[in-house]
Coordinates of C-alpha atoms and ligand atoms in Angstrom, one line a residue:
X1 CA 11.7 -21.0 41.7
X2 CA 12.9 -22.4 38.4
X3 CA 11.8 -26.0 37.8
X4 CA 13.7 -28.3 35.5
X5 CA 12.2 -31.7 34.5
X6 CA 14.5 -34.5 33.5
X7 CA 13.8 -38.2 33.2
X8 CA 16.9 -39.3 35.1
X9 CA 18.9 -37.2 37.4
X10 CA 22.4 -38.3 38.1
X11 CA 24.3 -36.5 40.9
X12 CA 28.0 -36.8 40.4
X13 CA 30.3 -37.1 37.3
X14 CA 32.9 -39.8 38.1
X15 CA 33.1 -43.3 36.5
X16 CA 29.8 -44.4 38.1
X17 CA 27.6 -41.4 37.0
X18 CA 29.1 -41.1 33.5
X19 CA 29.0 -44.8 32.6
X20 CA 25.4 -45.0 34.0
X21 CA 24.4 -42.1 31.8
X22 CA 25.9 -43.8 28.7
X23 CA 24.1 -47.0 29.5
X24 CA 20.7 -45.2 29.8
X25 CA 21.1 -42.9 26.9
X26 CA 18.2 -44.4 24.9
X27 CA 15.7 -44.2 27.8
X28 CA 15.0 -40.5 27.9
X29 CA 16.7 -37.3 28.8
X30 CA 19.4 -37.5 31.4
X31 CA 20.9 -34.7 33.5
X32 CA 24.2 -35.0 35.3
X33 CA 24.9 -32.5 38.0
X34 CA 28.6 -31.8 38.8
X35 CA 29.3 -29.8 42.0
X36 CA 32.4 -28.1 40.4
X37 CA 34.0 -28.7 37.0
X38 CA 32.8 -32.1 35.6
X39 CA 36.3 -33.7 35.8
X40 CA 36.9 -32.8 39.5
X41 CA 36.3 -36.3 40.7
X42 CA 38.1 -39.1 42.6
X43 CA 38.0 -41.1 39.3
X44 CA 40.3 -38.5 37.7
X45 CA 42.8 -38.9 40.5
X46 CA 42.9 -42.7 40.5
X47 CA 46.3 -43.8 39.4
X48 CA 46.7 -47.5 40.0
X49 CA 44.1 -49.1 37.7
X50 CA 41.1 -51.4 37.6
X51 CA 41.2 -55.0 38.8
X52 CA 40.0 -57.8 36.5
X53 CA 40.9 -61.4 36.1
X54 CA 42.8 -61.7 32.8
X55 CA 46.0 -63.6 33.4
X56 CA 46.4 -67.3 32.6
X57 CA 47.5 -68.1 36.1
X58 CA 44.5 -66.2 37.6
X59 CA 40.9 -67.2 38.3
X60 CA 37.7 -65.6 39.5
X61 CA 38.1 -67.7 42.7
X62 CA 41.4 -66.1 43.4
X63 CA 40.1 -62.5 42.9
X64 CA 37.0 -63.4 45.1
X65 CA 39.2 -64.8 47.8
X66 CA 41.6 -61.8 47.8
X67 CA 38.6 -59.4 48.1
X68 CA 37.1 -61.4 50.9
X69 CA 40.5 -61.6 52.8
X70 CA 41.0 -57.8 52.5
X71 CA 37.4 -57.2 53.6
X72 CA 38.2 -59.0 56.8
X73 CA 34.9 -61.0 57.2
X74 CA 32.4 -58.3 56.3
X75 CA 32.2 -58.6 52.5
X76 CA 28.9 -59.9 51.1
X77 CA 29.9 -62.9 49.1
X78 CA 27.2 -62.5 46.5
X79 CA 28.3 -58.9 45.7
X80 CA 31.9 -60.0 45.5
X81 CA 31.1 -62.8 43.1
X82 CA 28.9 -60.6 41.0
X83 CA 31.5 -57.9 40.6
X84 CA 34.4 -60.2 40.0
X85 CA 32.6 -62.3 37.5
X86 CA 31.1 -59.4 35.5
X87 CA 34.4 -57.5 35.5
X88 CA 35.6 -58.7 32.1
X89 CA 32.3 -57.5 30.5
X90 CA 32.6 -54.1 32.1
X91 CA 36.2 -53.8 30.9
X92 CA 34.9 -54.4 27.4
X93 CA 32.4 -51.5 28.0
X94 CA 35.3 -49.2 28.8
X95 CA 37.3 -50.4 25.8
X96 CA 34.3 -49.9 23.5
X97 CA 33.9 -46.4 24.8
X98 CA 37.5 -45.7 23.9
X99 CA 39.7 -46.4 26.9
X100 CA 42.9 -48.1 25.7
X101 CA 44.6 -49.9 28.5
X102 CA 48.4 -50.5 28.3
X103 CA 49.5 -53.6 26.5
X104 CA 52.2 -56.0 27.6
X105 CA 55.4 -54.9 25.7
X106 CA 56.5 -58.6 25.5
X107 CA 53.1 -59.8 24.2
X108 CA 51.2 -56.9 22.6
X109 CA 48.1 -59.1 22.1
X110 CA 47.6 -59.0 25.9
X111 CA 47.1 -56.3 28.4
X112 CA 49.9 -55.4 30.8
X113 CA 48.8 -56.5 34.2
X114 CA 50.3 -55.2 37.4
X115 CA 50.1 -56.1 41.1
X116 CA 48.9 -54.2 44.1
X117 CA 48.7 -55.0 47.8
X118 CA 46.4 -57.9 48.8
X119 CA 46.3 -59.3 45.2
X120 CA 47.7 -62.8 44.9
X121 CA 48.0 -62.5 41.1
X122 CA 48.8 -59.7 38.6
X123 CA 45.4 -58.4 37.6
X124 CA 45.4 -54.6 37.5
X125 CA 44.7 -53.1 34.1
X126 CA 46.1 -49.6 33.8
X127 CA 47.0 -46.7 31.5
X128 CA 50.5 -45.7 32.8
X129 CA 49.9 -44.3 36.2
X130 CA 47.0 -42.1 35.2
X131 CA 44.3 -44.7 34.6
X132 CA 41.5 -42.7 36.2
X133 CA 42.2 -39.5 34.2
X134 CA 42.0 -41.4 30.9
X135 CA 38.8 -43.2 32.0
X136 CA 37.2 -39.9 33.1
X137 CA 38.2 -38.0 30.0
X138 CA 37.1 -40.7 27.7
X139 CA 33.7 -41.0 29.4
X140 CA 33.3 -37.3 29.4
X141 CA 34.0 -37.2 25.6
X142 CA 31.3 -39.9 25.0
X143 CA 28.8 -38.1 27.2
X144 CA 29.3 -34.7 25.6
X145 CA 28.7 -36.2 22.2
X146 CA 25.5 -37.9 23.3
X147 CA 22.3 -35.9 22.5
X148 CA 20.2 -37.0 25.4
X149 CA 22.7 -36.4 28.1
X150 CA 23.3 -32.9 29.6
X151 CA 26.1 -32.2 32.2
X152 CA 25.5 -29.1 34.4
X153 CA 28.6 -28.0 36.2
X154 CA 28.7 -25.9 39.5
X155 CA 25.4 -27.4 40.7
X156 CA 25.4 -28.3 44.3
X157 CA 22.5 -30.4 45.6
X158 CA 21.1 -29.1 48.8
X159 CA 18.5 -31.8 49.4
X160 CA 16.6 -34.6 47.9
X161 CA 12.8 -34.1 47.6
X162 CA 10.6 -37.0 48.7
X163 CA 6.9 -37.5 48.4
X164 CA 6.1 -36.7 52.0
X165 CA 6.5 -33.6 54.0
X166 CA 9.5 -33.2 56.4
X167 CA 8.0 -35.1 59.4
X168 CA 7.4 -38.4 57.6
X169 CA 9.7 -40.8 55.9
X170 CA 9.1 -40.6 52.2
X171 CA 8.5 -43.7 50.2
X172 CA 9.6 -42.2 46.9
X173 CA 12.1 -39.6 45.7
X174 CA 10.7 -36.9 43.4
X175 CA 13.8 -34.9 42.6
X176 CA 16.4 -32.6 44.2
X177 CA 16.8 -29.0 45.1
X178 CA 20.1 -27.6 43.8
X179 CA 22.0 -24.4 43.8
X180 CA 23.3 -23.2 40.4
X181 CA 26.4 -21.6 41.7
X182 CA 27.3 -20.0 38.3
X183 CA 24.0 -18.2 37.8
X184 CA 23.4 -17.9 41.5
X185 CA 19.9 -19.3 41.7
X186 CA 18.1 -22.3 43.2
X187 CA 16.6 -24.9 40.8
X188 CA 14.2 -27.7 41.6
X189 CA 15.0 -30.7 39.4
X190 CA 12.1 -33.1 39.1
X191 CA 13.0 -36.6 38.0
X192 CA 11.5 -40.1 37.7
X193 CA 14.8 -41.6 38.9
X194 CA 17.5 -40.1 41.0
X195 CA 21.0 -41.6 41.2
X196 CA 23.6 -40.6 43.8
X197 CA 27.1 -41.0 42.5
X198 CA 28.8 -38.4 44.7
X199 CA 31.9 -40.3 45.7
X200 CA 33.5 -40.5 49.1
X201 CA 34.2 -38.2 52.1
X202 CA 38.0 -37.9 52.4
X203 CA 37.7 -34.1 53.0
X204 CA 36.3 -34.9 56.5
X205 CA 40.0 -35.6 57.3
X206 CA 42.9 -33.2 57.5
X207 CA 45.0 -35.3 55.2
X208 CA 43.4 -37.0 52.2
X209 CA 44.2 -38.2 48.7
X210 CA 40.7 -37.2 47.6
X211 CA 39.7 -34.2 45.5
X212 CA 38.1 -31.2 47.1
X213 CA 34.7 -32.4 46.0
X214 CA 34.7 -35.5 48.3
X215 CA 32.6 -34.1 51.1
X216 CA 30.2 -37.0 51.6
X217 CA 27.3 -35.2 50.0
X218 CA 25.4 -38.2 48.8
X219 CA 25.6 -39.8 52.2
X220 CA 24.2 -36.7 53.9
X221 CA 21.5 -36.4 51.3
X222 CA 20.4 -40.0 51.6
X223 CA 20.6 -40.0 55.4
X224 CA 18.4 -36.9 55.6
X225 CA 15.8 -38.5 53.3
X226 CA 15.6 -41.5 55.6
X227 CA 18.0 -44.1 54.0
X228 CA 20.1 -46.5 56.0
X229 CA 23.7 -45.7 56.1
X230 CA 26.2 -48.5 56.9
X231 CA 29.8 -49.2 57.9
X232 CA 30.9 -45.6 58.1
X233 CA 33.7 -46.5 60.6
X234 CA 35.6 -48.2 57.8
X235 CA 37.7 -45.4 56.4
X236 CA 40.6 -46.7 54.3
X237 CA 43.8 -44.7 54.7
X238 CA 46.2 -45.0 51.7
X239 CA 49.7 -45.8 53.1
X240 CA 51.6 -43.7 50.7
X241 CA 50.7 -40.0 49.9
X242 CA 53.5 -37.6 49.0
X243 CA 54.8 -35.8 52.0
X244 CA 55.8 -32.4 50.9
X245 CA 54.7 -29.0 52.2
X246 CA 53.5 -27.8 48.8
X247 CA 51.9 -31.1 47.7
X248 CA 48.1 -31.4 48.2
X249 CA 46.5 -34.8 48.1
X250 CA 49.1 -36.4 45.8
X251 CA 49.0 -40.2 45.8
X252 CA 52.0 -42.4 45.3
X253 CA 50.3 -45.4 43.7
X254 CA 50.4 -48.8 45.3
X255 CA 51.5 -50.0 41.9
X256 CA 55.0 -48.8 42.9
X257 CA 55.0 -51.4 45.6
X258 CA 53.5 -53.8 43.1
X259 CA 56.5 -53.3 40.9
X260 CA 58.9 -53.9 43.9
X261 CA 59.2 -50.6 45.8
X262 CA 60.2 -51.0 49.4
X263 CA 59.3 -48.9 52.5
X264 CA 62.0 -47.5 54.7
X265 CA 61.7 -45.8 58.1
X266 CA 63.5 -42.5 58.9
X267 CA 66.6 -44.5 59.9
X268 CA 66.7 -46.0 56.4
X269 CA 65.6 -49.5 57.6
X270 CA 62.9 -51.7 56.1
X271 CA 60.2 -52.5 58.5
X272 CA 57.2 -54.2 56.8
X273 CA 58.6 -57.7 57.6
X274 CA 57.9 -57.0 61.3
X275 CA 54.2 -56.4 60.7
X276 CA 53.5 -58.9 57.9
X277 CA 56.4 -61.3 57.4
X278 CA 55.0 -62.9 54.3
X279 CA 53.3 -60.2 52.3
X280 CA 55.5 -57.3 53.6
X281 CA 55.0 -54.2 51.4
X282 CA 52.2 -56.0 49.6
X283 CA 50.0 -56.6 52.6
X284 CA 46.5 -55.1 52.5
X285 CA 46.4 -51.4 53.0
X286 CA 45.1 -51.4 56.6
X287 CA 48.1 -53.4 57.7
X288 CA 50.7 -51.3 55.8
X289 CA 49.0 -48.1 57.0
X290 CA 49.1 -49.1 60.7
X291 CA 52.7 -50.3 60.3
X292 CA 53.7 -46.8 59.0
X293 CA 51.7 -45.2 61.8
X294 CA 53.6 -47.3 64.4
X295 CA 57.0 -46.5 62.8
X296 CA 56.2 -42.8 62.8
X297 CA 55.1 -42.9 66.4
X298 CA 58.2 -44.9 67.4
X299 CA 60.8 -42.8 65.6
X300 CA 59.0 -39.4 66.0
X301 CA 59.7 -38.8 62.3
X302 CA 57.3 -36.9 60.0
X303 CA 57.3 -39.4 57.2
X304 CA 58.6 -42.8 56.0
X305 CA 60.2 -43.4 52.5
X306 CA 59.2 -45.4 49.5
X307 CA 62.2 -46.5 47.5
X308 CA 62.0 -47.7 43.9
X309 CA 65.5 -46.7 42.9
X310 CA 66.7 -50.3 42.4
X311 CA 64.7 -50.4 39.1
X312 CA 66.2 -49.0 35.9
X313 CA 65.6 -45.3 35.6
X314 CA 64.1 -45.6 32.1
X315 CA 61.6 -48.2 33.2
X316 CA 60.5 -46.0 36.1
X317 CA 60.0 -43.0 33.9
X318 CA 58.0 -45.0 31.4
X319 CA 55.9 -47.0 33.9
X320 CA 55.2 -44.0 36.3
X321 CA 55.4 -40.9 34.1
X322 CA 52.9 -38.9 36.1
X323 CA 54.4 -39.7 39.5
X324 CA 57.9 -39.1 38.2
X325 CA 57.1 -35.7 36.7
X326 CA 55.0 -34.6 39.7
X327 CA 57.7 -35.6 42.3
X328 CA 60.4 -33.9 40.1
X329 CA 58.4 -30.7 40.3
X330 CA 58.8 -30.9 44.1
X331 CA 62.5 -31.6 43.8
X332 CA 62.4 -35.3 44.2
X333 CA 63.9 -37.5 41.5
X334 CA 62.2 -40.9 42.2
X335 CA 64.8 -42.7 40.0
X336 CA 67.5 -41.9 42.4
X337 CA 65.9 -40.7 45.7
X338 CA 63.4 -42.4 48.1
X339 CA 60.0 -40.7 48.1
X340 CA 58.8 -39.2 51.5
X341 CA 55.4 -40.6 52.1
X342 CA 52.6 -40.5 54.8
X343 CA 49.2 -42.2 55.0
X344 CA 46.1 -40.2 54.2
X345 CA 42.3 -40.8 54.2
X346 CA 41.6 -42.4 50.8
X347 CA 38.4 -44.4 50.6
X348 CA 35.1 -44.8 52.3
X349 CA 34.2 -48.5 52.5
X350 CA 30.8 -47.8 54.0
X351 CA 28.0 -45.6 52.7
X352 CA 24.4 -45.7 51.6
X353 CA 23.0 -49.1 52.0
X354 CA 22.1 -50.6 48.7
X355 CA 21.1 -53.9 47.1
X356 CA 22.6 -55.7 44.1
X357 CA 21.0 -53.2 41.7
X358 CA 22.1 -50.1 43.6
X359 CA 18.7 -49.5 45.0
X360 CA 18.4 -47.6 48.3
X361 CA 15.6 -47.7 50.9
X362 CA 13.6 -45.1 49.0
X363 CA 11.8 -46.0 45.7
X364 CA 13.5 -44.6 42.6
X365 CA 16.5 -43.5 44.5
X366 CA 19.8 -45.3 43.6
X367 CA 23.3 -44.9 45.0
X368 CA 26.4 -46.3 43.2
X369 CA 30.1 -45.9 43.4
X370 CA 32.0 -44.8 46.5
X371 CA 29.0 -43.3 48.2
X372 CA 27.2 -46.7 48.3
X373 CA 27.7 -49.6 50.6
X374 CA 27.2 -52.6 48.4
X375 CA 29.0 -55.2 50.5
X376 CA 31.9 -55.5 48.1
X377 CA 34.6 -53.9 50.3
X378 CA 33.5 -55.1 53.8
X379 CA 35.9 -53.7 56.4
X380 CA 38.7 -52.8 53.9
X381 CA 38.7 -52.4 50.2
X382 CA 41.0 -54.4 48.0
X383 CA 43.2 -52.1 45.9
X384 CA 41.8 -51.3 42.4
X385 CA 38.4 -52.7 43.2
X386 CA 36.8 -49.2 43.4
X387 CA 36.7 -48.1 39.7
X388 CA 35.5 -51.7 39.1
X389 CA 32.7 -51.3 41.6
X390 CA 31.7 -48.0 40.1
X391 CA 31.3 -49.4 36.6
X392 CA 29.8 -52.7 37.7
X393 CA 27.1 -51.0 39.8
X394 CA 26.4 -48.5 37.0
X395 CA 25.6 -51.6 34.9
X396 CA 23.5 -53.2 37.6
X397 CA 21.5 -50.0 38.2
X398 CA 21.0 -49.5 34.4
X399 CA 19.4 -53.0 34.3
X400 CA 17.0 -52.2 37.1
X401 CA 16.2 -48.7 35.8
X402 CA 15.5 -50.1 32.3
X403 CA 13.1 -52.7 33.8
X404 CA 11.4 -50.0 35.9
X405 CA 11.1 -47.7 32.9
X406 CA 8.3 -49.8 31.3
X407 CA 6.1 -48.4 34.1
X408 CA 7.8 -45.1 34.8
X409 CA 8.1 -43.7 31.3
X410 CA 4.4 -42.7 30.9
X411 CA 4.0 -41.5 34.4
X412 CA 3.8 -37.7 34.8
X413 CA 6.4 -36.0 37.0
X414 CA 5.1 -35.5 40.5
X415 CA 5.4 -32.0 41.8
X416 CA 6.1 -31.7 45.5
X417 CA 4.4 -29.0 47.5
X418 CA 7.3 -27.1 48.9
X419 CA 7.7 -23.4 49.5
X420 CA 10.3 -21.5 47.5
X421 CA 13.5 -21.6 49.7
X422 CA 14.9 -18.4 51.2
X423 CA 18.4 -18.1 49.9
X424 CA 20.8 -16.3 52.2
X425 CA 24.2 -14.8 51.6
X426 CA 27.3 -15.0 53.7
X427 CA 28.4 -11.5 54.6
X428 CA 31.6 -11.2 56.6
X429 CA 31.7 -14.6 58.3
X430 CA 34.0 -16.5 56.1
X431 CA 36.6 -16.9 58.8
X432 CA 34.1 -18.7 61.1
X433 CA 33.4 -21.1 58.3
X434 CA 37.0 -21.9 57.4
X435 CA 37.8 -22.3 61.1
X436 CA 35.0 -24.8 61.6
X437 CA 36.2 -26.7 58.5
X438 CA 39.7 -26.9 59.9
X439 CA 38.6 -28.0 63.3
X440 CA 36.4 -30.8 62.1
X441 CA 39.1 -32.1 59.8
X442 CA 41.7 -32.0 62.7
X443 CA 39.4 -33.6 65.2
X444 CA 38.8 -36.5 62.7
X445 CA 42.4 -36.8 61.9
X446 CA 43.6 -36.8 65.5
X447 CA 40.9 -38.8 67.2
X448 CA 39.0 -40.9 64.6
X449 CA 42.0 -41.8 62.4
X450 CA 44.2 -44.8 61.7
X451 CA 44.3 -45.9 65.4
X452 CA 41.3 -45.1 67.7
X453 CA 40.4 -45.5 71.3
X454 CA 37.1 -45.2 73.1
X455 CA 38.4 -42.1 74.9
X456 CA 39.4 -40.5 71.6
X457 CA 36.0 -41.2 70.1
X458 CA 34.2 -39.8 73.1
X459 CA 36.3 -36.7 73.0
X460 CA 35.7 -36.3 69.2
X461 CA 31.9 -36.8 69.7
X462 CA 31.7 -34.1 72.3
X463 CA 33.6 -31.6 70.2
X464 CA 31.6 -32.5 67.2
X465 CA 28.2 -32.3 68.9
X466 CA 29.1 -28.8 70.0
X467 CA 30.3 -27.7 66.5
X468 CA 27.3 -29.3 64.8
X469 CA 24.9 -27.4 67.0
X470 CA 26.8 -24.2 66.4
X471 CA 26.8 -24.7 62.6
X472 CA 23.1 -25.5 62.6
X473 CA 22.3 -22.4 64.6
X474 CA 24.6 -20.0 62.8
X475 CA 23.9 -21.1 59.2
X476 CA 20.3 -22.4 59.3
X477 CA 18.8 -22.6 55.9
X478 CA 20.3 -22.4 52.4
X479 CA 23.3 -20.2 51.7
X480 CA 24.6 -19.3 48.3
X481 CA 28.0 -20.4 49.4
X482 CA 29.6 -23.8 48.7
X483 CA 31.9 -23.7 51.8
X484 CA 29.1 -23.3 54.2
X485 CA 26.8 -25.8 52.5
X486 CA 29.6 -28.4 52.4
X487 CA 30.5 -27.6 56.0
X488 CA 27.1 -28.9 57.0
X489 CA 27.6 -32.0 55.0
X490 CA 31.0 -32.8 56.5
X491 CA 29.8 -32.2 60.0
X492 CA 27.0 -34.7 59.5
X493 CA 29.2 -37.3 57.9
X494 CA 31.9 -36.9 60.6
X495 CA 29.1 -37.5 63.2
X496 CA 28.1 -40.7 61.3
X497 CA 31.7 -41.9 61.2
X498 CA 32.1 -41.4 65.0
X499 CA 28.8 -42.9 65.8
X500 CA 29.6 -46.0 63.8
X501 CA 33.1 -46.3 65.3
X502 CA 31.6 -46.1 68.8
X503 CA 29.3 -49.0 67.9
X504 CA 32.0 -51.4 66.8
X505 CA 33.8 -52.6 69.9
X506 CA 36.4 -54.6 68.1
X507 CA 39.2 -54.2 65.6
X508 CA 38.5 -55.2 62.1
X509 CA 39.8 -54.1 58.7
X510 CA 40.4 -50.4 58.7
X511 CA 38.8 -49.8 62.1
X512 CA 41.4 -50.3 64.8
X513 CA 40.3 -49.7 68.4
X514 CA 43.1 -50.0 71.0
X515 CA 40.6 -51.0 73.7
X516 CA 39.5 -54.0 71.7
X517 CA 42.4 -55.1 69.5
X518 CA 40.8 -58.4 68.5
X519 CA 38.0 -59.3 66.2
X520 CA 34.8 -60.5 67.7
X521 CA 32.3 -62.9 66.3
X522 CA 29.3 -60.8 67.5
X523 CA 30.5 -57.9 65.3
X524 CA 30.5 -60.0 62.1
X525 CA 27.8 -57.8 60.7
X526 CA 27.3 -54.4 59.2
X527 CA 27.0 -51.3 61.4
X528 CA 23.8 -49.9 60.3
X529 CA 22.6 -46.4 61.2
X530 CA 19.0 -45.5 60.6
X531 CA 17.7 -42.0 60.4
X532 CA 15.4 -41.2 63.2
X533 CA 12.6 -39.5 61.3
Ligands
SIN601 C1 46.7 -46.6 44.0 O1 47.0 -46.4 42.9 O2 47.4 -46.9 44.9 C2 45.2 -46.4 44.4 C3 44.4 -47.5 43.8 C4 43.2 -47.7 44.6 O3 42.9 -47.0 45.6 O4 42.6 -48.7 44.4

């Protein structure tokens, strides 16, 4: 098998992976593996923006408080403080790399700051309504012009390699076994440091705002190596994704509500005041999502509507050009028509357990961005804190890696003793694979979604246990086929979500269990799952 040696291996090419690579560029050679094309990331799809205290009426304390309130008791205060207080420095990093955030038209010396649900002040920096795309493209440009950094597209990581054989928990990561899907071959990457930046797991659900790449790969990789995984029951559903038969995962940014858009039910009536009389449409996402779910169930309608038509048409087109154009393609003119919307799986608040430097339980293995559980989001992420977490933890990890490098740089690469893998090919079984994909996503949507019950979770668990066993038996080993390899990952991640949800016998943040509708003191802690090795 081909062996490729690289000082630092970064798996994933969103804001976390790209900015980390730029921060480490002087250390040694860096390889970034992208599962598909390098820009196919959740970062690219992020519309709203990035939260940072900038306004004169704002303060770090307000941002900290808003994050803690959204997180519903489970945020780690020291993580929240760190991220909020270092945000201005990280915004400077982005600006220095070439991101140019929108300026306030009335005061061009200042940034235009917008509002989103759960924020008590305007503090979201943005570039129109395509902030993530601009950040992703700018970082990719910087990375491509940097000599020491290589991005390899169409490389899927099958497993991480530790320093012990399969039956023992490794103490150190040595690299990763990947499939080069373009040249159809396995490659063993040996690295002194491995960083997981693989994003979330929205594809586990039938409806999601996430890109196709969000299959929870990093979580499955870390779990299989023996890392702790935490808070997987906290799946954030975005309240407003476009409801249209031809639209796939198109988000209608919360920034519309920040600019005054209102929600209407199928009868054309406002309803948010019944669920959150003070914050109404700008309540945290879990509340707005459950309110929409209730209205849909009550009225039997397929969607609710988001109405921004009271704002001047020119303003809407200028402020939300991407959403305006995209909706128009589907025959909806948002300047004169309410937008049909439904909730969809959007963000994984839990993930690989990490410390303040992005370190996992295994030496030299880091996890940053959506795949990590740093304690910032608790039970529910505050809007526009995710790009921020990605770049803040890229910085944190870079500090630790630079410190470790003094020792690591002169150490030789350690070569694991593993046999060349047998790579199999899918013959005529594609329909079984797509069927299993659909079933898992439907089970998760129907029974482990916005509102859960113990009966639903038990039902989902039984179905999933059966499917997982079948998948393991039918497609044991390594296949040169992304769908089957991802299927194994989503089956495992779905299992972790169900298992975590069954452990939390209360309702908190994004986890709502009808059997236990209240919060309970005894559950004021992370739900930690440990791999039984
Ligand atoms: C949005 O624009 O509504 C998404 C922003 C986020 O998820 O933080």
